[in-house]
mmCIF file of C-alpha atoms and ligand atoms in Angstrom:
data_model
loop_
_atom_site.group_PDB
_atom_site.id
_atom_site.type_symbol
_atom_site.label_atom_id
_atom_site.label_comp_id
_atom_site.label_asym_id
_atom_site.label_seq_id
_atom_site.Cartn_x
_atom_site.Cartn_y
_atom_site.Cartn_z
ATOM 1 C CA MET A 137 53.670 113.233 49.465
ATOM 2 C CA SER A 138 51.892 112.425 53.653
ATOM 3 C CA LYS A 139 54.940 110.736 56.413
ATOM 4 C CA PHE A 140 55.289 106.991 55.258
ATOM 5 C CA ILE A 141 54.308 105.485 58.507
ATOM 6 C CA LYS A 142 54.888 101.853 59.609
ATOM 7 C CA ALA A 143 53.672 99.278 60.903
ATOM 8 C CA ALA A 144 53.748 95.719 62.149
ATOM 9 C CA VAL A 145 52.693 92.509 63.944
ATOM 10 C CA LEU A 146 55.384 91.615 66.850
ATOM 11 C CA GLY A 147 55.497 87.583 67.668
ATOM 12 C CA HIS A 148 56.908 83.789 68.169
ATOM 13 C CA PRO A 149 56.780 82.798 65.660
ATOM 14 C CA VAL A 150 54.709 85.859 63.851
ATOM 15 C CA LYS A 151 54.131 83.505 60.426
ATOM 16 C CA HIS A 152 50.695 82.808 60.562
ATOM 17 C CA SER A 153 49.100 85.693 61.498
ATOM 18 C CA LYS A 154 46.313 87.216 59.613
ATOM 19 C CA SER A 155 47.207 90.911 60.916
ATOM 20 C CA PRO A 156 49.090 92.036 57.616
ATOM 21 C CA LEU A 157 46.136 90.931 54.978
ATOM 22 C CA ILE A 158 44.170 93.127 57.798
ATOM 23 C CA HIS A 159 46.166 95.424 57.708
ATOM 24 C CA ASN A 160 47.311 95.866 54.710
ATOM 25 C CA TYR A 161 43.916 95.384 52.858
ATOM 26 C CA TRP A 162 43.113 98.715 54.373
ATOM 27 C CA ILE A 163 45.916 100.345 53.977
ATOM 28 C CA LYS A 164 45.206 99.574 50.065
ATOM 29 C CA LYS A 165 41.336 100.485 50.824
ATOM 30 C CA TYR A 166 42.119 104.008 52.200
ATOM 31 C CA GLY A 167 44.882 104.586 49.633
ATOM 32 C CA LEU A 168 47.209 105.903 52.675
ATOM 33 C CA ASN A 169 51.205 105.345 52.482
ATOM 34 C CA GLY A 170 51.964 103.630 54.733
ATOM 35 C CA SER A 171 54.005 99.144 55.368
ATOM 36 C CA TYR A 172 52.581 96.568 57.489
ATOM 37 C CA GLU A 173 55.040 93.433 58.613
ATOM 38 C CA ALA A 174 54.740 90.385 60.564
ATOM 39 C CA ILE A 175 57.961 90.109 62.451
ATOM 40 C CA ASP A 176 59.835 87.721 65.092
ATOM 41 C CA ILE A 177 61.249 88.893 67.778
ATOM 42 C CA MET A 178 62.509 86.260 70.664
ATOM 43 C CA PRO A 179 61.671 86.307 74.375
ATOM 44 C CA GLN A 180 64.926 87.387 75.219
ATOM 45 C CA ASP A 181 64.830 90.128 73.176
ATOM 46 C CA PHE A 182 62.307 91.847 72.746
ATOM 47 C CA GLU A 183 62.486 95.062 74.771
ATOM 48 C CA LYS A 184 65.945 95.462 73.364
ATOM 49 C CA ASP A 185 64.005 94.963 69.259
ATOM 50 C CA VAL A 186 61.236 96.810 69.635
ATOM 51 C CA LYS A 187 63.015 99.899 70.805
ATOM 52 C CA ARG A 188 64.907 99.647 68.348
ATOM 53 C CA LEU A 189 61.942 99.156 66.151
ATOM 54 C CA ILE A 190 61.003 102.658 67.379
ATOM 55 C CA ASP A 191 64.154 104.400 66.746
ATOM 56 C CA GLU A 192 63.833 103.198 63.225
ATOM 57 C CA GLY A 193 60.853 105.866 63.246
ATOM 58 C CA TYR A 194 58.083 102.776 63.580
ATOM 59 C CA SER A 195 54.913 104.071 64.665
ATOM 60 C CA GLY A 196 53.329 100.948 66.428
ATOM 61 C CA PHE A 197 52.929 97.262 66.578
ATOM 62 C CA ASN A 198 50.383 95.245 67.417
ATOM 63 C CA CYS A 199 52.107 92.537 70.282
ATOM 64 C CA THR A 200 51.028 88.721 70.630
ATOM 65 C CA VAL A 201 51.666 85.709 71.832
ATOM 66 C CA PRO A 202 54.324 85.360 73.784
ATOM 67 C CA HIS A 203 55.448 89.284 74.435
ATOM 68 C CA LYS A 204 51.772 90.364 75.324
ATOM 69 C CA GLU A 205 53.098 90.184 78.520
ATOM 70 C CA ALA A 206 55.877 91.601 77.594
ATOM 71 C CA ALA A 207 54.610 94.799 75.464
ATOM 72 C CA LEU A 208 52.769 95.421 79.040
ATOM 73 C CA ARG A 209 55.588 95.744 80.857
ATOM 74 C CA LEU A 210 57.403 97.954 78.349
ATOM 75 C CA CYS A 211 54.945 100.889 77.958
ATOM 76 C CA ASP A 212 55.814 104.277 79.550
ATOM 77 C CA GLU A 213 51.373 104.281 79.469
ATOM 78 C CA ILE A 214 48.734 101.486 79.723
ATOM 79 C CA ASP A 215 45.313 102.278 79.754
ATOM 80 C CA ASP A 216 42.492 100.762 82.058
ATOM 81 C CA THR A 217 41.736 98.435 79.621
ATOM 82 C CA ALA A 218 45.481 97.410 79.212
ATOM 83 C CA ARG A 219 45.416 97.425 83.009
ATOM 84 C CA THR A 220 42.387 95.466 83.727
ATOM 85 C CA THR A 221 43.098 92.398 81.044
ATOM 86 C CA GLY A 222 46.870 91.962 82.080
ATOM 87 C CA ALA A 223 48.231 92.506 78.402
ATOM 88 C CA VAL A 224 48.699 94.927 75.519
ATOM 89 C CA ASN A 225 48.167 94.262 71.884
ATOM 90 C CA THR A 226 48.533 97.941 70.743
ATOM 91 C CA ILE A 227 51.715 100.013 70.915
ATOM 92 C CA TYR A 228 52.061 103.442 69.345
ATOM 93 C CA ILE A 229 54.039 106.104 69.966
ATOM 94 C CA LYS A 230 52.697 109.356 70.588
ATOM 95 C CA ASP A 231 55.090 112.730 71.860
ATOM 96 C CA GLY A 232 58.223 109.912 72.203
ATOM 97 C CA VAL A 233 56.534 108.146 75.055
ATOM 98 C CA ILE A 234 55.016 104.290 74.240
ATOM 99 C CA LYS A 235 51.664 104.234 75.179
ATOM 100 C CA GLY A 236 50.203 101.066 75.611
ATOM 101 C CA THR A 237 45.953 99.568 75.135
ATOM 102 C CA ASN A 238 44.301 95.874 74.336
ATOM 103 C CA THR A 239 42.407 95.812 71.564
ATOM 104 C CA ASP A 240 39.981 92.123 71.685
ATOM 105 C CA ALA A 241 37.764 94.284 74.535
ATOM 106 C CA PHE A 242 36.344 96.499 71.616
ATOM 107 C CA GLY A 243 36.947 93.305 69.520
ATOM 108 C CA TYR A 244 34.607 91.448 71.058
ATOM 109 C CA ILE A 245 31.979 93.965 71.868
ATOM 110 C CA GLU A 246 31.511 95.254 68.144
ATOM 111 C CA ASN A 247 31.923 91.905 66.916
ATOM 112 C CA ILE A 248 28.142 91.203 68.913
ATOM 113 C CA ARG A 249 27.146 94.995 67.651
ATOM 114 C CA GLU A 250 27.229 94.743 64.568
ATOM 115 C CA ASN A 251 27.077 91.681 63.625
ATOM 116 C CA ALA A 252 23.690 90.499 66.271
ATOM 117 C CA ARG A 253 21.960 93.929 65.695
ATOM 118 C CA GLY A 254 20.078 95.449 68.838
ATOM 119 C CA PHE A 255 21.158 92.985 70.648
ATOM 120 C CA ASP A 256 20.930 94.618 73.964
ATOM 121 C CA PHE A 257 24.252 93.693 76.540
ATOM 122 C CA SER A 258 21.558 94.864 79.328
ATOM 123 C CA GLY A 259 19.160 92.086 78.437
ATOM 124 C CA GLY A 260 20.239 89.051 81.011
ATOM 125 C CA PRO A 261 22.921 87.127 82.413
ATOM 126 C CA ALA A 262 26.434 86.289 79.440
ATOM 127 C CA LEU A 263 27.682 82.891 80.250
ATOM 128 C CA VAL A 264 31.241 82.910 79.482
ATOM 129 C CA LEU A 265 32.966 79.802 79.245
ATOM 130 C CA GLY A 266 36.384 78.941 80.063
ATOM 131 C CA ALA A 267 38.813 82.210 81.879
ATOM 132 C CA GLY A 268 42.096 82.181 79.262
ATOM 133 C CA GLY A 269 42.809 85.222 77.824
ATOM 134 C CA ALA A 270 40.957 86.042 75.586
ATOM 135 C CA ALA A 271 37.798 85.536 78.845
ATOM 136 C CA ARG A 272 40.366 88.365 79.860
ATOM 137 C CA ALA A 273 39.487 90.336 78.112
ATOM 138 C CA ILE A 274 35.990 89.697 77.393
ATOM 139 C CA ILE A 275 34.666 89.458 80.651
ATOM 140 C CA TYR A 276 36.082 93.536 80.955
ATOM 141 C CA GLY A 277 34.661 94.494 77.562
ATOM 142 C CA LEU A 278 30.863 92.922 79.341
ATOM 143 C CA LEU A 279 31.375 94.844 82.469
ATOM 144 C CA ASN A 280 31.487 98.092 80.774
ATOM 145 C CA ALA A 281 28.246 96.770 77.591
ATOM 146 C CA GLY A 282 26.993 97.115 81.136
ATOM 147 C CA THR A 283 25.942 93.075 81.011
ATOM 148 C CA PRO A 284 24.160 92.684 84.521
ATOM 149 C CA LYS A 285 25.214 89.142 85.603
ATOM 150 C CA ILE A 286 28.258 87.026 84.153
ATOM 151 C CA ILE A 287 28.285 83.275 84.978
ATOM 152 C CA LEU A 288 32.044 81.785 84.265
ATOM 153 C CA THR A 289 33.038 78.573 84.424
ATOM 154 C CA ASN A 290 36.188 76.591 83.729
ATOM 155 C CA ARG A 291 37.745 73.496 83.428
ATOM 156 C CA THR A 292 39.924 74.510 85.937
ATOM 157 C CA ARG A 293 37.799 76.872 88.548
ATOM 158 C CA GLU A 294 40.817 78.786 89.977
ATOM 159 C CA LYS A 295 41.804 80.338 86.759
ATOM 160 C CA ALA A 296 37.393 81.878 86.967
ATOM 161 C CA GLU A 297 37.873 82.315 89.990
ATOM 162 C CA ASN A 298 41.324 84.753 89.753
ATOM 163 C CA LEU A 299 39.472 86.637 87.129
ATOM 164 C CA ALA A 300 36.128 86.969 89.112
ATOM 165 C CA ILE A 301 36.949 90.943 89.958
ATOM 166 C CA ASP A 302 33.296 92.216 89.830
ATOM 167 C CA PRO A 303 30.094 91.216 92.524
ATOM 168 C CA ARG A 304 28.462 90.538 88.768
ATOM 169 C CA ILE A 305 30.441 87.618 87.999
ATOM 170 C CA SER A 306 29.670 84.249 89.510
ATOM 171 C CA VAL A 307 31.750 81.310 88.876
ATOM 172 C CA ILE A 308 30.374 78.116 88.368
ATOM 173 C CA ASP A 309 32.680 74.212 87.942
ATOM 174 C CA TRP A 310 32.823 73.477 84.648
ATOM 175 C CA HIS A 311 31.132 70.127 85.114
ATOM 176 C CA ASN A 312 27.664 72.877 86.109
ATOM 177 C CA LYS A 313 27.387 74.876 83.325
ATOM 178 C CA GLU A 314 24.601 72.883 81.238
ATOM 179 C CA GLU A 315 22.472 73.735 84.656
ATOM 180 C CA VAL A 316 22.535 77.300 83.936
ATOM 181 C CA LEU A 317 21.746 77.634 80.371
ATOM 182 C CA GLU A 318 16.935 78.364 80.995
ATOM 183 C CA GLU A 319 18.391 81.898 82.535
ATOM 184 C CA VAL A 320 21.958 83.282 79.591
ATOM 185 C CA HIS A 321 21.011 85.643 77.391
ATOM 186 C CA LEU A 322 24.391 85.212 75.636
ATOM 187 C CA LEU A 323 26.558 82.070 75.605
ATOM 188 C CA THR A 324 29.851 82.974 74.731
ATOM 189 C CA ASN A 325 32.866 79.767 74.164
ATOM 190 C CA THR A 326 36.467 81.227 75.120
ATOM 191 C CA THR A 327 37.891 77.891 75.037
ATOM 192 C CA VAL A 328 39.950 76.585 72.021
ATOM 193 C CA LEU A 329 37.438 73.557 72.104
ATOM 194 C CA GLY A 330 35.785 73.588 68.676
ATOM 195 C CA MET A 331 39.167 74.800 66.826
ATOM 196 C CA ASP A 332 40.607 72.911 64.518
ATOM 197 C CA GLY A 333 42.799 70.094 66.190
ATOM 198 C CA LYS A 334 41.731 71.005 69.317
ATOM 199 C CA PRO A 335 38.496 68.692 71.633
ATOM 200 C CA ALA A 336 35.243 68.770 70.728
ATOM 201 C CA LEU A 337 33.230 71.624 73.363
ATOM 202 C CA GLU A 338 30.526 68.919 74.741
ATOM 203 C CA ILE A 339 28.149 70.684 76.031
ATOM 204 C CA ASP A 340 23.744 70.371 75.511
ATOM 205 C CA ILE A 341 22.619 73.502 75.192
ATOM 206 C CA LYS A 342 19.159 72.230 74.504
ATOM 207 C CA ALA A 343 17.179 74.343 77.370
ATOM 208 C CA LEU A 344 19.124 77.945 76.217
ATOM 209 C CA PRO A 345 15.773 80.522 76.074
ATOM 210 C CA LYS A 346 15.498 80.383 71.880
ATOM 211 C CA THR A 347 16.803 84.406 71.963
ATOM 212 C CA ALA A 348 19.596 83.007 73.523
ATOM 213 C CA LEU A 349 22.968 84.518 71.257
ATOM 214 C CA ILE A 350 25.316 82.443 70.584
ATOM 215 C CA ASN A 351 29.051 83.194 69.632
ATOM 216 C CA ASP A 352 31.659 81.302 69.637
ATOM 217 C CA ILE A 353 35.412 82.707 69.038
ATOM 218 C CA VAL A 354 37.104 79.898 66.977
ATOM 219 C CA TYR A 355 36.706 81.015 63.684
ATOM 220 C CA ALA A 356 38.313 78.014 62.384
ATOM 221 C CA PRO A 357 36.171 76.176 61.021
ATOM 222 C CA LEU A 358 33.841 79.414 61.143
ATOM 223 C CA TYR A 359 30.208 77.328 62.410
ATOM 224 C CA THR A 360 31.461 75.615 64.853
ATOM 225 C CA PRO A 361 29.816 72.504 66.266
ATOM 226 C CA LEU A 362 28.599 74.559 68.877
ATOM 227 C CA LEU A 363 27.242 77.802 66.282
ATOM 228 C CA GLN A 364 25.202 75.255 64.360
ATOM 229 C CA ASP A 365 23.416 73.052 67.643
ATOM 230 C CA GLY A 366 22.465 76.525 67.733
ATOM 231 C CA SER A 367 21.149 77.339 64.165
ATOM 232 C CA ALA A 368 19.734 74.095 64.589
ATOM 233 C CA GLN A 369 17.384 74.796 67.501
ATOM 234 C CA GLY A 370 17.205 78.951 66.528
ATOM 235 C CA ASN A 371 19.202 80.446 68.634
ATOM 236 C CA PRO A 372 20.978 84.137 67.132
ATOM 237 C CA ILE A 373 24.392 83.167 65.799
ATOM 238 C CA VAL A 374 27.463 85.314 65.751
ATOM 239 C CA THR A 375 30.684 84.011 64.316
ATOM 240 C CA GLY A 376 35.026 84.795 66.066
ATOM 241 C CA ILE A 377 35.978 85.730 62.685
ATOM 242 C CA GLY A 378 34.495 89.275 63.920
ATOM 243 C CA MET A 379 36.462 89.088 66.649
ATOM 244 C CA LEU A 380 39.639 89.309 64.875
ATOM 245 C CA LEU A 381 38.521 92.208 62.335
ATOM 246 C CA HIS A 382 37.246 94.497 64.803
ATOM 247 C CA GLN A 383 40.039 94.267 67.108
ATOM 248 C CA ALA A 384 42.465 95.322 64.970
ATOM 249 C CA ARG A 385 40.660 98.486 63.982
ATOM 250 C CA PRO A 386 42.290 100.670 66.793
ATOM 251 C CA ALA A 387 45.474 99.742 66.283
ATOM 252 C CA PHE A 388 45.170 100.576 62.608
ATOM 253 C CA ALA A 389 42.887 104.528 63.778
ATOM 254 C CA LYS A 390 46.066 104.516 66.336
ATOM 255 C CA TRP A 391 49.217 104.800 64.399
ATOM 256 C CA PHE A 392 47.133 105.829 60.854
ATOM 257 C CA GLU A 393 44.515 108.308 62.012
ATOM 258 C CA GLU A 394 42.228 107.563 60.381
ATOM 259 C CA MET A 395 39.458 104.342 61.890
ATOM 260 C CA PRO A 396 39.284 101.698 59.036
ATOM 261 C CA ALA A 397 35.091 99.713 58.619
ATOM 262 C CA VAL A 398 35.073 96.045 58.477
ATOM 263 C CA ASP A 399 33.787 94.637 54.828
ATOM 264 C CA HIS A 400 33.059 91.595 53.880
ATOM 265 C CA ASP A 401 35.287 91.692 50.521
ATOM 266 C CA LEU A 402 37.830 91.252 53.736
ATOM 267 C CA GLU A 403 36.263 88.935 55.588
ATOM 268 C CA ARG A 404 35.966 86.830 52.742
ATOM 269 C CA MET A 405 39.905 87.667 52.342
ATOM 270 C CA VAL A 406 40.889 86.722 55.950
ATOM 271 C CA LEU A 407 38.337 83.346 55.631
ATOM 272 C CA SER A 408 40.270 82.433 52.641
HETATM 273 P P1 ATR B 199 43.783 82.325 75.475
HETATM 274 O O1 ATR B 199 44.445 82.497 75.870
HETATM 275 O O2 ATR B 199 43.511 82.413 73.656
HETATM 276 O O3 ATR B 199 42.475 82.419 75.721
HETATM 277 P P2 ATR B 199 44.834 79.995 76.709
HETATM 278 O O4 ATR B 199 44.452 81.590 78.000
HETATM 279 O O5 ATR B 199 45.865 78.843 76.551
HETATM 280 O O6 ATR B 199 43.804 80.865 75.922
HETATM 281 O O7 ATR B 199 43.314 79.837 77.348
HETATM 282 C C1 ATR B 199 42.354 78.424 76.709
HETATM 283 C C2 ATR B 199 41.539 77.497 77.491
HETATM 284 O O8 ATR B 199 40.794 77.064 77.176
HETATM 285 C C3 ATR B 199 41.103 78.032 79.375
HETATM 286 O O9 ATR B 199 40.333 78.515 80.138
HETATM 287 C C4 ATR B 199 41.562 76.832 79.009
HETATM 288 O O10 ATR B 199 40.914 76.110 80.369
HETATM 289 P P3 ATR B 199 42.075 75.716 81.474
HETATM 290 O O11 ATR B 199 42.500 77.317 82.514
HETATM 291 O O12 ATR B 199 41.488 74.672 82.909
HETATM 292 O O13 ATR B 199 43.048 75.301 81.026
HETATM 293 C C5 ATR B 199 40.424 75.727 77.712
HETATM 294 N N1 ATR B 199 40.967 74.667 77.537
HETATM 295 C C6 ATR B 199 41.746 73.577 76.880
HETATM 296 N N2 ATR B 199 42.078 72.965 76.639
HETATM 297 C C7 ATR B 199 40.786 72.225 77.511
HETATM 298 C C8 ATR B 199 39.978 70.919 77.470
HETATM 299 N N3 ATR B 199 40.571 69.557 77.147
HETATM 300 N N4 ATR B 199 38.423 71.329 78.523
HETATM 301 C C9 ATR B 199 37.918 72.733 78.627
HETATM 302 N N5 ATR B 199 38.684 72.847 78.978
HETATM 303 C C10 ATR B 199 39.870 73.277 78.053
#
C-alpha cells in the first residue's frame, strides 16, 4: 500500500471551510490513500502548530483567513504567485523544505477557461471591481493571461492604487465605473457586494457590449444580481463557484501527485 498522505486546511475559524469536502471527494474519486481535515489554529500559535503538524508527518496545508500572510512568512521558499499576491494559501513540504504558493490566480483563470470556452483574455480590457486579497490574485492572473488593460476600481481608491503593479493597470474612482463599460471585454466583481447578508452591488450594466463576459467571485447566491442582469441582457456569464473548485486543484496535485478534475458531482456537493 502506498504511503498515507495527510493534508489539512488551517484557519480560524475553519468550520465553514469547503476545502475538506473538495479534497476528500478527490481522495475517494482517485482511490488515494490519505486524509484531509480542517484544523482550527489560533493566530498566535500558527508557526508553532504548523511545525508540529509537519513533524507529525503532514504533507501540506491550505491556509485560510487569518493565516495567509503568516504562512508566507513561515515558508522557506515561496514562488512568484505567492510573492506578488502577498499571501500563501498552499503549503507543501519537499525534501524537508517548506514551500508556499498561491493558487487563487490559477483558480480564477481556469474557472473562466472551463466555463467560457474560447474566451480570449487578450481580446480587450478587464474591469475589476474591488481591491482586496482576492483582487490582488485575480490581477496577477489576468496580467499573466495576456489581458491588455485592467481598469481597477474600489470604494477605497488608495487600495486600488496600491494594486496598480503594472503599466497595464489604470485606476478609476468607484463612482465612475459605469462610464468605462463600453470598452470592457471582461467584468469581474471581486468585492463582497451581492453576497448573502452583504449590501447589493449597485451598477447599471446596460452600456456593456453584449459580447462582454461577466464573472462574479461571489457564489452565495450562485446567480448574483450582477450575473442575473448580465444574463437577462444576453451577456455570457461565469459564476464564482468554479474559482473555489479550481484553486483547490494545484494544491491537491502538490500533496497527492495527481492533478484532479472538477466535475458536476463535486460542484453539486459543494453547493448543497
Ligand atoms: P477579499 O480578501 O475576499 O478580497 P477583503 O480584502 O475584505 O476581502 O476585500 C473586500 C472588498 O470588498 C474590498 O474591495 C472592499 O472595498 P474597500 O477596500 O473599500 O473596503 C469591498 N467592499 C466591502 N464592502 C463594500 C461596500 N459596502 N461598498 C463597496 N465596496 C465594498
